[in-house]
mmCIF file of C-alpha atoms and ligand atoms in Angstrom:
data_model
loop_
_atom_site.group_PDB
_atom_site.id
_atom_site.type_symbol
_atom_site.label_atom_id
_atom_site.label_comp_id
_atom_site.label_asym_id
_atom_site.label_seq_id
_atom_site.Cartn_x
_atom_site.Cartn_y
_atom_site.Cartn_z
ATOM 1 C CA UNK A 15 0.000 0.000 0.000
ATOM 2 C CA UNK A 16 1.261 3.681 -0.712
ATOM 3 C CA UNK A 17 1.979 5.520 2.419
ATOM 4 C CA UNK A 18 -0.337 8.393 1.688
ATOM 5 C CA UNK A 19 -3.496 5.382 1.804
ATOM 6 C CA UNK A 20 -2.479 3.310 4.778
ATOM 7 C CA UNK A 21 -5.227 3.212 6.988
ATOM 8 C CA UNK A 22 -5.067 5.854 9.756
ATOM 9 C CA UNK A 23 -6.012 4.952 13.753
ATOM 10 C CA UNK A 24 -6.396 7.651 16.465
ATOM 11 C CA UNK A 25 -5.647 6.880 19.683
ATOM 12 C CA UNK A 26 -6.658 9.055 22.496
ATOM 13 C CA UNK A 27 -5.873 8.317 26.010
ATOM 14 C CA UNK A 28 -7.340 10.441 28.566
ATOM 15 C CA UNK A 29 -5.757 10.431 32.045
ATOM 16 C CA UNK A 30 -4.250 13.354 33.445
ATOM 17 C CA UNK A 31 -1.299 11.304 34.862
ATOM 18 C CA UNK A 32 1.022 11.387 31.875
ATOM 19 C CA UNK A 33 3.386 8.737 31.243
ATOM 20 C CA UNK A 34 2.345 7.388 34.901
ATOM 21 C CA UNK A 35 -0.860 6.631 33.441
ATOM 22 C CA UNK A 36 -2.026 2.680 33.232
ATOM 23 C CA UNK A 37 -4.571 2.762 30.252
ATOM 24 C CA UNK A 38 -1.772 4.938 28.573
ATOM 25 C CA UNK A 39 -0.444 1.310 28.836
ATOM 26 C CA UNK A 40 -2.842 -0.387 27.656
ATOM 27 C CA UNK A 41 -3.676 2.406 24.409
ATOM 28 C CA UNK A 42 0.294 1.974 24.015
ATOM 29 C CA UNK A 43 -0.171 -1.751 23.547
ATOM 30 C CA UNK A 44 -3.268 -1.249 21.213
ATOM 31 C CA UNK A 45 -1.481 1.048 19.040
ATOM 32 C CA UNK A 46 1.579 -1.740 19.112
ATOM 33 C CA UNK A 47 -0.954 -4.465 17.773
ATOM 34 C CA UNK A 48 -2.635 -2.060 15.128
ATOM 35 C CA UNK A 49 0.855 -1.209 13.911
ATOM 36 C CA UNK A 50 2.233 -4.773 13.631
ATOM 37 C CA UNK A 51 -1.212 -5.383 11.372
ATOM 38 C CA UNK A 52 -0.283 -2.633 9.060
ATOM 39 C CA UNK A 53 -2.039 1.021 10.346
ATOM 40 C CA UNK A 54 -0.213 4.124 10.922
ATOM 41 C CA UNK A 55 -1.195 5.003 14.342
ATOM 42 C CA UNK A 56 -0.889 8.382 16.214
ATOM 43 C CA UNK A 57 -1.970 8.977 19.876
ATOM 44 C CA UNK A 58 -2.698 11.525 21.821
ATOM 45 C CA UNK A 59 -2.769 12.549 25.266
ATOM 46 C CA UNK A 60 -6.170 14.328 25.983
ATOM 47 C CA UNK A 61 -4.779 16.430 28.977
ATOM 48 C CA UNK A 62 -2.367 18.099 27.032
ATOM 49 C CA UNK A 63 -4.984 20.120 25.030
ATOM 50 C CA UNK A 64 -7.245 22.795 25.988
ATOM 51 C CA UNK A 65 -10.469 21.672 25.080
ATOM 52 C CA UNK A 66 -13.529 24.108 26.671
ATOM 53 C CA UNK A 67 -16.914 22.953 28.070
ATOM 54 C CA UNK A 68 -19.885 22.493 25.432
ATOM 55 C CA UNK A 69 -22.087 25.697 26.400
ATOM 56 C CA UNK A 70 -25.166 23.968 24.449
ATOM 57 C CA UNK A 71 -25.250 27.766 22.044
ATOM 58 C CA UNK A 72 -26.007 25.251 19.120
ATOM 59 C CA UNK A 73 -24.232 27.397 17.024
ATOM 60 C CA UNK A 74 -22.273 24.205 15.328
ATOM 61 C CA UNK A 75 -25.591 22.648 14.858
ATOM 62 C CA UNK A 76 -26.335 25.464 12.558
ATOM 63 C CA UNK A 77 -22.696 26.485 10.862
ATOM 64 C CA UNK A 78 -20.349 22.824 11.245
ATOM 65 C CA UNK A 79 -18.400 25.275 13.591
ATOM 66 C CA UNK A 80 -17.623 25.876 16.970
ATOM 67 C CA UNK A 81 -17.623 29.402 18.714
ATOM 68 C CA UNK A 82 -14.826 28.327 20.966
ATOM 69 C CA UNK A 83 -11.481 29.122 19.632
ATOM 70 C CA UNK A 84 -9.278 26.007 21.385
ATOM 71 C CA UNK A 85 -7.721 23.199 20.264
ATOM 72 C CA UNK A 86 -10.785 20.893 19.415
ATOM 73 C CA UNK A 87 -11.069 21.998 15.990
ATOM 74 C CA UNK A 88 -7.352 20.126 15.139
ATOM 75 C CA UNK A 89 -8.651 17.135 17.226
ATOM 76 C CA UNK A 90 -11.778 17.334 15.522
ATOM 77 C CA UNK A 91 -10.711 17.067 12.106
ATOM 78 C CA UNK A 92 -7.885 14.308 12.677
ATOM 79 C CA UNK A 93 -11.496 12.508 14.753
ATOM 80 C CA UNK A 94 -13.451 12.450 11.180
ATOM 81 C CA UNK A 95 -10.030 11.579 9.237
ATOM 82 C CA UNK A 96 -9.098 8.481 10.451
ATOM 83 C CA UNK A 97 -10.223 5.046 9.961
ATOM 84 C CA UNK A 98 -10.814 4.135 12.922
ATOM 85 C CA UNK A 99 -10.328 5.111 16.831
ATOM 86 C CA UNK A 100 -8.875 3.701 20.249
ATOM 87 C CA UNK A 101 -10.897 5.511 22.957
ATOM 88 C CA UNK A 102 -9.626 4.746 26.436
ATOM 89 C CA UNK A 103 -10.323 6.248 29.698
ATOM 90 C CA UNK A 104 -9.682 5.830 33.540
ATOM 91 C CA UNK A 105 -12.352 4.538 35.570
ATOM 92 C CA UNK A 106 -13.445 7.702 37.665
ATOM 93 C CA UNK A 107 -16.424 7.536 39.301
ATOM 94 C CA UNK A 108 -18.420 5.101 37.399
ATOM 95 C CA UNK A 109 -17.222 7.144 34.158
ATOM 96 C CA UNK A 110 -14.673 8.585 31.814
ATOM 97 C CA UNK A 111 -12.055 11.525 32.839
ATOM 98 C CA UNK A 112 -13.856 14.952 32.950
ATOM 99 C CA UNK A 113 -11.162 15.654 30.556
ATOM 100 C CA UNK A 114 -12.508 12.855 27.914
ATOM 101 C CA UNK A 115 -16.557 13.775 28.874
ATOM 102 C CA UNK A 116 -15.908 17.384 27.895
ATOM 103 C CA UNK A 117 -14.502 16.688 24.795
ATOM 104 C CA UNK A 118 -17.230 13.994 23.856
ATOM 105 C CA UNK A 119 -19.972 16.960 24.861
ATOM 106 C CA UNK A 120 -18.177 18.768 21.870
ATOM 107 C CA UNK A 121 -19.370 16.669 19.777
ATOM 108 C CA UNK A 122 -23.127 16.650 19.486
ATOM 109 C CA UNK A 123 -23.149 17.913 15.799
ATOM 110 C CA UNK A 124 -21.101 14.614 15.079
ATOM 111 C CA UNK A 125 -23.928 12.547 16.946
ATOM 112 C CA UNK A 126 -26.491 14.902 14.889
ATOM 113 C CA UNK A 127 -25.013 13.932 11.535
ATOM 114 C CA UNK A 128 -24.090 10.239 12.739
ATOM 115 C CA UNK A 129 -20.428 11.582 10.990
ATOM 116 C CA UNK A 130 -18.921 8.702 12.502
ATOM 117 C CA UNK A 131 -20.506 6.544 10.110
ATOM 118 C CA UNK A 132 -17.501 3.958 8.314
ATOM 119 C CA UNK A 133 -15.266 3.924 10.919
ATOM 120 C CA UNK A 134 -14.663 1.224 13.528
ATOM 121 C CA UNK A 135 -13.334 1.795 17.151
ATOM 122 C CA UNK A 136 -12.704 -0.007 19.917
ATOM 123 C CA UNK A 137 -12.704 0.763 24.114
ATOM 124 C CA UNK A 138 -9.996 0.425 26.238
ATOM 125 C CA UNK A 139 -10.291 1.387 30.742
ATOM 126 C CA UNK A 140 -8.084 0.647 33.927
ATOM 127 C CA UNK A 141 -10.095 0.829 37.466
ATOM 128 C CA UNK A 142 -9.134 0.345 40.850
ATOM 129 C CA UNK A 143 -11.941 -2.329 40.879
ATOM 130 C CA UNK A 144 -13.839 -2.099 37.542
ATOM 131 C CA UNK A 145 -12.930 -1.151 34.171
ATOM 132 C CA UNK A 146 -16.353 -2.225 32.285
ATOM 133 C CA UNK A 147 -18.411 0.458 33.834
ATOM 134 C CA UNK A 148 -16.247 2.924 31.276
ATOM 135 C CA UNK A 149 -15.141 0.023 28.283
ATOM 136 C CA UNK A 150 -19.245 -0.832 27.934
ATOM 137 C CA UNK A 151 -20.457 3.490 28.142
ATOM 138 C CA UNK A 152 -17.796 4.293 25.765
ATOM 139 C CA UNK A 153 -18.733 0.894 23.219
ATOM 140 C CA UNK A 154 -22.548 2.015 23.390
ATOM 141 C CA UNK A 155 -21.497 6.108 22.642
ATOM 142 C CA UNK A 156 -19.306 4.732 19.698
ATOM 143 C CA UNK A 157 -22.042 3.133 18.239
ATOM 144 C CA UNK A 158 -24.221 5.939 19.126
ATOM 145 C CA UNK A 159 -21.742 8.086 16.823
ATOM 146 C CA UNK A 160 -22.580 5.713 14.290
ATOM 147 C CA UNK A 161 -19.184 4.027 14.104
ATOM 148 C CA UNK A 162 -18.798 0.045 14.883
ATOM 149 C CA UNK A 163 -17.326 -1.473 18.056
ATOM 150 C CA UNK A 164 -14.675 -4.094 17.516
ATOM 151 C CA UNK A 165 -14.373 -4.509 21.334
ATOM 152 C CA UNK A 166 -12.649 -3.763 24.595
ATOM 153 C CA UNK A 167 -10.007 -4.678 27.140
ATOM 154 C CA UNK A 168 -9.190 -3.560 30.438
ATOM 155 C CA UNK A 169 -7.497 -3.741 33.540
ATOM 156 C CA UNK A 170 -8.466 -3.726 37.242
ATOM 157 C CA UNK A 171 -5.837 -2.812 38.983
ATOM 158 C CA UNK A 172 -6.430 -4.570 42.108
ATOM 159 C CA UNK A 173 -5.471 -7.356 40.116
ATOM 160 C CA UNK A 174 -1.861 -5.998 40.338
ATOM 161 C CA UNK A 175 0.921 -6.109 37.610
ATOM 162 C CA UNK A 176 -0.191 -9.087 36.342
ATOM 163 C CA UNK A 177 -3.462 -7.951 35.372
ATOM 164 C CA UNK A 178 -2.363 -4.944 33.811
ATOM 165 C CA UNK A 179 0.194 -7.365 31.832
ATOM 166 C CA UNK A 180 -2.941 -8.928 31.015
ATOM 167 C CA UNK A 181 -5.199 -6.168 29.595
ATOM 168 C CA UNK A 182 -1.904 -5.143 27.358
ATOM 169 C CA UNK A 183 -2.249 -8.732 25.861
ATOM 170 C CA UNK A 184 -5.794 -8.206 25.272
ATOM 171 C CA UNK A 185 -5.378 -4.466 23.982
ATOM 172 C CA UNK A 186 -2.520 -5.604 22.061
ATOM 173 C CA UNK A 187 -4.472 -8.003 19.988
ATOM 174 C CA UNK A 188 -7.624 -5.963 20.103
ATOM 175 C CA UNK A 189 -5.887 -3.557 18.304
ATOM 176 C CA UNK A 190 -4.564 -6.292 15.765
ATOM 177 C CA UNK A 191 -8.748 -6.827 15.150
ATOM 178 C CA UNK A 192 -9.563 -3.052 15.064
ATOM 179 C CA UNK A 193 -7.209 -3.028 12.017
ATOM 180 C CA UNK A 194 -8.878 -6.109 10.137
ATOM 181 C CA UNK A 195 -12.487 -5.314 10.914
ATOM 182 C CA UNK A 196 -11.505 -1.957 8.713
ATOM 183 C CA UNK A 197 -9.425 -3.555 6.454
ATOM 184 C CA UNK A 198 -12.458 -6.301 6.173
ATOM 185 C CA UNK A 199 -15.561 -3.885 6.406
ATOM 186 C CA UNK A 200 -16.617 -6.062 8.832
ATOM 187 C CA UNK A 201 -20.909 -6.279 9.369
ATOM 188 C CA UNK A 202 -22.145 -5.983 13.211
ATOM 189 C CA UNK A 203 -25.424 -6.936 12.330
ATOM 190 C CA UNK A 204 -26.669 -5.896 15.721
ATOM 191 C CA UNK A 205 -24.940 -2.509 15.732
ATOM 192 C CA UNK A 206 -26.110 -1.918 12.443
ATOM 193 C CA UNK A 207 -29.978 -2.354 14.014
ATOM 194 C CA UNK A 208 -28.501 0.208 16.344
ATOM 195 C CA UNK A 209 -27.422 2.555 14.344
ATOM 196 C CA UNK A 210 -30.581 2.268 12.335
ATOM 197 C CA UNK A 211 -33.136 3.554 14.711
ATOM 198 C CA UNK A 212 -30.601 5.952 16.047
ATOM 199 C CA UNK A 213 -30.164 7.406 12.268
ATOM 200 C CA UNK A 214 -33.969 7.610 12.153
ATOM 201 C CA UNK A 215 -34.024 9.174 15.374
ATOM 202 C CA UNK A 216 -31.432 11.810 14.869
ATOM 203 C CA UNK A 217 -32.961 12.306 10.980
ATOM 204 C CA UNK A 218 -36.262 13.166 13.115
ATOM 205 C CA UNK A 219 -34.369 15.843 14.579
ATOM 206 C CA UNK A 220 -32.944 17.228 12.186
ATOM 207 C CA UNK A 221 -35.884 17.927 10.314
ATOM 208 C CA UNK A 222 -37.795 19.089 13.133
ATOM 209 C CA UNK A 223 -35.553 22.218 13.664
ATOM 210 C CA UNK A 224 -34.737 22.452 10.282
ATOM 211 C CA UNK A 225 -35.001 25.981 10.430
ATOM 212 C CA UNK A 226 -32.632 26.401 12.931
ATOM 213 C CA UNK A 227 -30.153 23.943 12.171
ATOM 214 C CA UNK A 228 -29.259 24.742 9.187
ATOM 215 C CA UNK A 229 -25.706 22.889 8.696
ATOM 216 C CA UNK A 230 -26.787 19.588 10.027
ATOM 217 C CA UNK A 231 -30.508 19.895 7.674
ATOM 218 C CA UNK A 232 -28.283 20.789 4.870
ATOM 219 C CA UNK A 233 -25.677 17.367 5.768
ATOM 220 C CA UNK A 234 -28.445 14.970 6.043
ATOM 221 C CA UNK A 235 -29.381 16.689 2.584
ATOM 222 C CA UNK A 236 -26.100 16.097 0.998
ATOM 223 C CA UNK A 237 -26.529 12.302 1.884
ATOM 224 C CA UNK A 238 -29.933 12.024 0.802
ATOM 225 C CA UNK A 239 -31.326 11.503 4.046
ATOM 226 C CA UNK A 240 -29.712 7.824 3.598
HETATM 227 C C1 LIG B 305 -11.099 10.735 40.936
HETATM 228 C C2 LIG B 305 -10.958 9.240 40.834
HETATM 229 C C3 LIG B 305 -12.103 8.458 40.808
HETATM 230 C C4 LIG B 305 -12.003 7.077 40.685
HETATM 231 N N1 LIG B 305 -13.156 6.327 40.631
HETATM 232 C C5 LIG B 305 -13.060 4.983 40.466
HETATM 233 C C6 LIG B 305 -14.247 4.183 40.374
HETATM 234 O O1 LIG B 305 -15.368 4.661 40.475
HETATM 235 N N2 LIG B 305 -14.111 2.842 40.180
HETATM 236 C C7 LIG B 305 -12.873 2.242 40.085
HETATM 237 O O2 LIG B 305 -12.813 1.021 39.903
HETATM 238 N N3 LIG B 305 -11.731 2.973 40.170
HETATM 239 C C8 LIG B 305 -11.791 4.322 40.358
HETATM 240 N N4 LIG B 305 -10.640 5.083 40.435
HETATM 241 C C9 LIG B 305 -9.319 4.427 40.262
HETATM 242 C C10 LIG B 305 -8.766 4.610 38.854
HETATM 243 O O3 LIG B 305 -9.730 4.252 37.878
HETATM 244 C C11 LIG B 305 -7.529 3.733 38.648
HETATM 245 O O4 LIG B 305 -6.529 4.082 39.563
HETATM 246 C C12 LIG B 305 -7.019 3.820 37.222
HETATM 247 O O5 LIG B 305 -6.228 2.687 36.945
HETATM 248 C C13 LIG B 305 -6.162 5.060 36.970
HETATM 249 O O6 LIG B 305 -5.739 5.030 35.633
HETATM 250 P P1 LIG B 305 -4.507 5.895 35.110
HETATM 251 O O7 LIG B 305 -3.270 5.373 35.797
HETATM 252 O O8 LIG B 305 -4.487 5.622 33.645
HETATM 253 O O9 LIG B 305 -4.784 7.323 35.432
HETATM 254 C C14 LIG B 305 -10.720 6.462 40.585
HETATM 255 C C15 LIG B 305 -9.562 7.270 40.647
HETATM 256 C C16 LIG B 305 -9.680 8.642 40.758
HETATM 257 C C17 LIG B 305 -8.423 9.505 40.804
#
């Protein structure tokens, strides 16, 4: 394959603890597998961007833009570029990292225009006692997106070293299956039943306020409502 069309994975890891961080691990091993099956992978580290709180103005419902000037925009773009994404996230609380949920809330024209569509992703959490709390939200928001969910792994951390040793395995060759569900355009018939009555749902929407929300009416347009 040319450079210029091998098959591009984000990863995004979003603990604030830097190279300290255990799912950095575990994203690191991902990106390992997805690389030894042929993708170019880059990953980033969530905390080290300033990415502002949604303030629900709507204005990228109606434009494709954001009124915040920050650096979401770059994130954004390389989001909707690649192929597919590694998602990963501490266990805090039940949930993901504030820093990971305010970045997601950024996103609600993507949800609106399902622009996730085509790509695949896959989950990856560390918690002191649970993991799937934050693998399962962030497989079901994926999907949500309108992307398809090769999977998860995870790591409780309880478990000590040797069950972070063993979510790496497990990322390691989940990424390896990220990277041949795209290569494969692999068919989740269930998340594709998903999908379809969220589509409908969000199309609903859409057309609804299509006064007001003039970029997303005009998107759903340019697809043919499809
Ligand atoms: C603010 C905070 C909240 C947490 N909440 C939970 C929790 O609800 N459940 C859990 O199993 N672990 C919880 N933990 C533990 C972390 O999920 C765990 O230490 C994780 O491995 C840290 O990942 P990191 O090293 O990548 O930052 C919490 C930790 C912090 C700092």
């Amino acid at each position: 394959m040319p450079e210029d069309d091998r098959m591009k994975i984000l990863g995004i890891c979003s603990s604030p603890k830097g190279s300290r961080s255990s799912t950095l691990r575990l994203v690191r091993a991902a990106k390992e597998g997805a690389e030894e099956n042929g993708a170019e992978v880059e990953l980033l580290d969530l905390c080290q961007l300033e990415i502002k709180y949604c303030n629900a103005c709507q204005t990228c419902y109606k434009t494709g833009r954001c009124v915040h000037k920050d650096d979401f925009q770059g994130l954004y773009e390389k989001i909707l570029a690649a192929d597919g994404l590694v998602i990963s996230s501490p266990n805090y609380f039940h949930s993901v990292t504030a820093q990971l949920k305010t970045l997601i809330d950024r996103m609600a024209d993507a949800a609106h225009c399902q622009l996730l569509t085509g790509k695949y992703c896959c989950s990856l959490a560390t918690g002191g006692s649970n993991y799937d709390q934050v693998t399962g939200y962030l497989g079901d928001l994926m999907i949500g997106f309108g992307a398809f969910f090769t999977g998860s792994a995870g790591a409780e951390m309880s478990g000590g070293p040797a069950a972070l040793e063993e979510g790496e395995r497990k990322a390691r060759a989940l990424g390896r299956s990220l990277v041949d569900d795209i290569r494969n355009k692999r068919e989740y018939a269930e998340q594709r039943a998903v999908q379809q009555s969220i589509r409908s749902h969000f199309k609903e929407l859409v057309r609804m306020n299509k006064e007001n929300w003039k970029h997303q009416y005009d998107h759903w347009n340019s697809i043919d409502w499809r």
